Amino acid sequence: MSWMSRHFWNIKNWHWVSSAICLIGLLLFAATGITLNHAADIESEPQIASIENLVPASLLRQLKPSRQLPQTFYSWYKETTGMALSDSALIQWEQNELYVASPRPGGDRWFTVALDTGEFYQEATDRGTLAYLNDLHKGRNTGPAWRWFIDIFSAACVVFSLTGLWLLKRYAKGRKSTWPLVIAGLLIPVAFLLYPAHAEADELKITLPRIKVAEYHAPYVAVWLADDKAKRVKDIAVWYDTQMENQKGEKWLKDLRLWWRRSGRSAELPIDGVSGATRRPGTSTVDLDGTFDNLPAGNYVLYVEAARELGGREVLSVPLTLPVTTASTEKAQGKNEITTIELKTEPHS
């Protein structure tokens, strides 16, 4: 057997080479595994930048439903925003609106064009380095090159694990604890999987509809808890335009009429841990961990109110009894500004 053949079939060589290839990747994935597991506990303030403009009438006439936008629009977009528009951007045509999304790791960018008026609005969000690394962990919006890396890295991890198992078998005779530890490595994660999922996890899901109108503004939303006499107990979330200069976004909170009467007019804005940016259409989750702690036993009502500029207003509510003794899910269906709200509660030990 030649020198090259001996080294090729040497398990130790495969083990140390695969470990060298995996080292940095394993550290990255291990660290981001921890941050993903505790994402709700790590505070982060996304940076949001918006641009408003008008698409020239001559260019607006060229915008017709298709998979690609005209090259003249790409040039106008770069000149207007200072950013290039990728050919892989997600393009959606609505009745009177063009919607284009360019998601990326750790952030996203989207814009709309009102096809009847030419109004252009773009929002770019940067959620920071930690969100960027977390998205790399998930392979979210990363492109084909990173997906190839994950495949190669995963294959190297498999080689590293199997050669490690082979080496354990080879040297197990002198180490009595080898196989008990290997079996423990199998049984421990199984035991955690069998443990009830989402124990003691309280959350509220709010689904906002995508409304087909020429001029769409993300709704302001307020979430608060009231007692059985409708008296406000505590604010949970208030979403509004926090990026407007000189806190001008607070001016329109009065449109949340019910919340404003119960709480808003006497609140000092922004409310720490409660105020946040508006959400786009889709489902958003409000983490309620610890929200109901130390509240007296009794019957409560959780309210969600949404109001949209140039749109309507809607209030939904679901009942809540404290302390929570059994896992439950309460839902309410909206008609206009809110699609649904869903409150999930679990008994706390």
XYZ file of C-alpha atoms in Angstrom, residues 75-254:
180
model
C -31.758 53.112 -13.032
C -34.302 55.483 -11.481
C -34.354 53.420 -8.280
C -30.568 53.519 -7.887
C -30.469 57.244 -8.588
C -33.276 57.923 -6.089
C -32.219 55.670 -3.208
C -28.492 55.225 -3.793
C -29.034 51.457 -3.644
C -28.975 48.791 -6.319
C -32.071 46.676 -6.873
C -31.252 42.988 -7.138
C -32.649 40.884 -9.967
C -33.639 38.340 -7.302
C -35.928 40.787 -5.477
C -39.429 39.467 -4.787
C -41.938 41.283 -6.997
C -45.670 41.281 -6.276
C -48.338 43.066 -8.286
C -51.536 44.032 -6.545
C -54.560 45.764 -8.031
C -53.163 49.280 -7.679
C -49.773 48.651 -6.135
C -46.339 47.271 -6.876
C -44.631 45.668 -3.880
C -40.947 44.669 -4.026
C -39.054 43.018 -1.163
C -35.297 42.495 -0.849
C -34.751 40.500 2.349
C -31.217 39.901 3.578
C -29.566 38.406 6.667
C -30.112 40.677 9.647
C -32.511 43.011 7.895
C -34.751 43.665 4.966
C -35.716 46.299 2.458
C -39.043 46.745 0.725
C -40.846 49.398 -1.231
C -44.245 50.055 -2.727
C -45.332 52.081 -5.738
C -48.923 53.267 -6.012
C -49.648 52.542 -9.666
C -52.308 55.237 -9.953
C -50.500 58.120 -8.230
C -46.827 57.126 -8.540
C -46.183 57.489 -4.811
C -43.014 55.625 -3.850
C -42.313 54.535 -0.274
C -39.339 52.469 0.871
C -38.379 51.132 4.269
C -34.999 49.561 5.056
C -34.465 47.802 8.377
C -31.130 46.831 9.928
C -31.526 44.617 12.998
C -27.834 44.567 13.874
C -24.904 42.162 13.914
C -26.521 39.629 16.235
C -29.578 39.308 13.991
C -27.215 38.955 11.021
C -25.375 36.042 12.664
C -28.662 34.440 13.743
C -29.905 34.540 10.160
C -26.660 32.933 8.991
C -27.358 30.133 11.477
C -30.814 29.601 9.956
C -29.673 30.091 6.366
C -32.332 32.780 6.088
C -32.149 35.041 3.029
C -28.489 34.126 2.529
C -28.286 33.117 -1.116
C -26.855 30.018 -2.837
C -23.202 30.474 -1.786
C -24.001 30.270 1.928
C -26.336 27.328 1.350
C -23.438 25.528 -0.322
C -21.260 26.319 2.686
C -23.868 24.887 5.075
C -24.030 21.676 3.004
C -20.234 21.302 2.986
C -19.983 22.187 6.670
C -22.720 19.669 7.550
C -20.966 16.938 5.575
C -17.712 17.699 7.411
C -19.575 17.496 10.743
C -20.946 14.077 9.785
C -17.425 12.874 8.936
C -16.100 14.349 12.195
C -18.828 12.600 14.224
C -18.571 9.194 12.539
C -14.777 9.084 12.683
C -14.985 10.140 16.323
C -17.387 7.263 16.982
C -15.008 4.877 15.229
C -12.102 6.097 17.358
C -14.226 5.700 20.497
C -14.879 2.095 19.509
C -11.185 1.496 18.881
C -10.064 2.816 22.272
C -13.127 1.914 24.371
C -11.478 -1.097 26.024
C -9.340 1.063 28.252
C -12.117 3.511 29.094
C -15.122 1.926 30.802
C -17.170 5.133 30.746
C -17.065 5.432 26.937
C -20.341 3.743 26.005
C -22.355 4.987 29.011
C -21.400 8.533 27.973
C -22.328 7.852 24.330
C -25.718 6.478 25.410
C -26.210 9.475 27.716
C -25.515 11.757 24.761
C -28.436 10.081 22.985
C -30.867 9.902 25.900
C -30.395 13.435 27.279
C -31.751 15.252 24.179
C -34.557 12.675 23.897
C -35.541 13.414 27.505
C -35.665 17.144 26.779
C -37.762 16.514 23.662
C -40.265 14.526 25.718
C -40.548 17.385 28.209
C -43.695 19.444 27.438
C -42.879 21.980 24.746
C -43.314 25.691 25.453
C -43.851 25.123 29.146
C -44.948 28.301 30.880
C -44.935 30.220 27.581
C -47.522 32.977 27.212
C -47.824 34.801 23.908
C -50.178 36.885 21.826
C -50.279 36.612 18.038
C -51.672 39.547 16.083
C -52.357 39.104 12.377
C -52.759 42.258 10.298
C -54.346 42.023 6.833
C -52.741 43.179 3.608
C -55.208 45.790 2.408
C -55.274 46.590 -1.304
C -55.407 50.366 -1.368
C -53.424 52.944 -3.309
C -51.950 54.531 -0.196
C -51.259 52.119 2.621
C -49.917 53.106 6.031
C -49.031 50.505 8.639
C -51.602 50.703 11.450
C -50.952 51.951 14.949
C -51.711 49.158 17.427
C -52.240 49.176 21.185
C -52.439 46.113 23.426
C -53.494 46.418 27.047
C -54.990 44.429 29.896
C -58.141 45.544 31.708
C -60.109 44.159 34.621
C -63.657 42.846 34.342
C -64.953 46.422 34.744
C -62.926 47.562 31.695
C -60.499 49.544 33.859
C -57.001 49.504 32.421
C -54.560 47.363 34.438
C -51.381 47.614 32.362
C -50.152 48.451 28.876
C -48.523 45.568 27.007
C -47.567 46.969 23.589
C -48.017 50.189 21.637
C -46.839 50.183 18.016
C -46.531 53.517 16.261
C -44.156 55.494 14.050
C -41.283 55.914 16.488
C -38.914 57.186 13.781
C -40.673 60.461 13.021
C -38.729 63.593 13.849
C -39.518 65.301 17.165
C -41.801 62.422 18.208
C -44.453 63.520 15.706
C -45.642 59.918 15.504
C -47.101 60.283 18.996
C -49.561 62.860 17.664
C -51.614 60.204 15.871
C -51.896 57.885 18.867
C -55.163 59.663 19.635
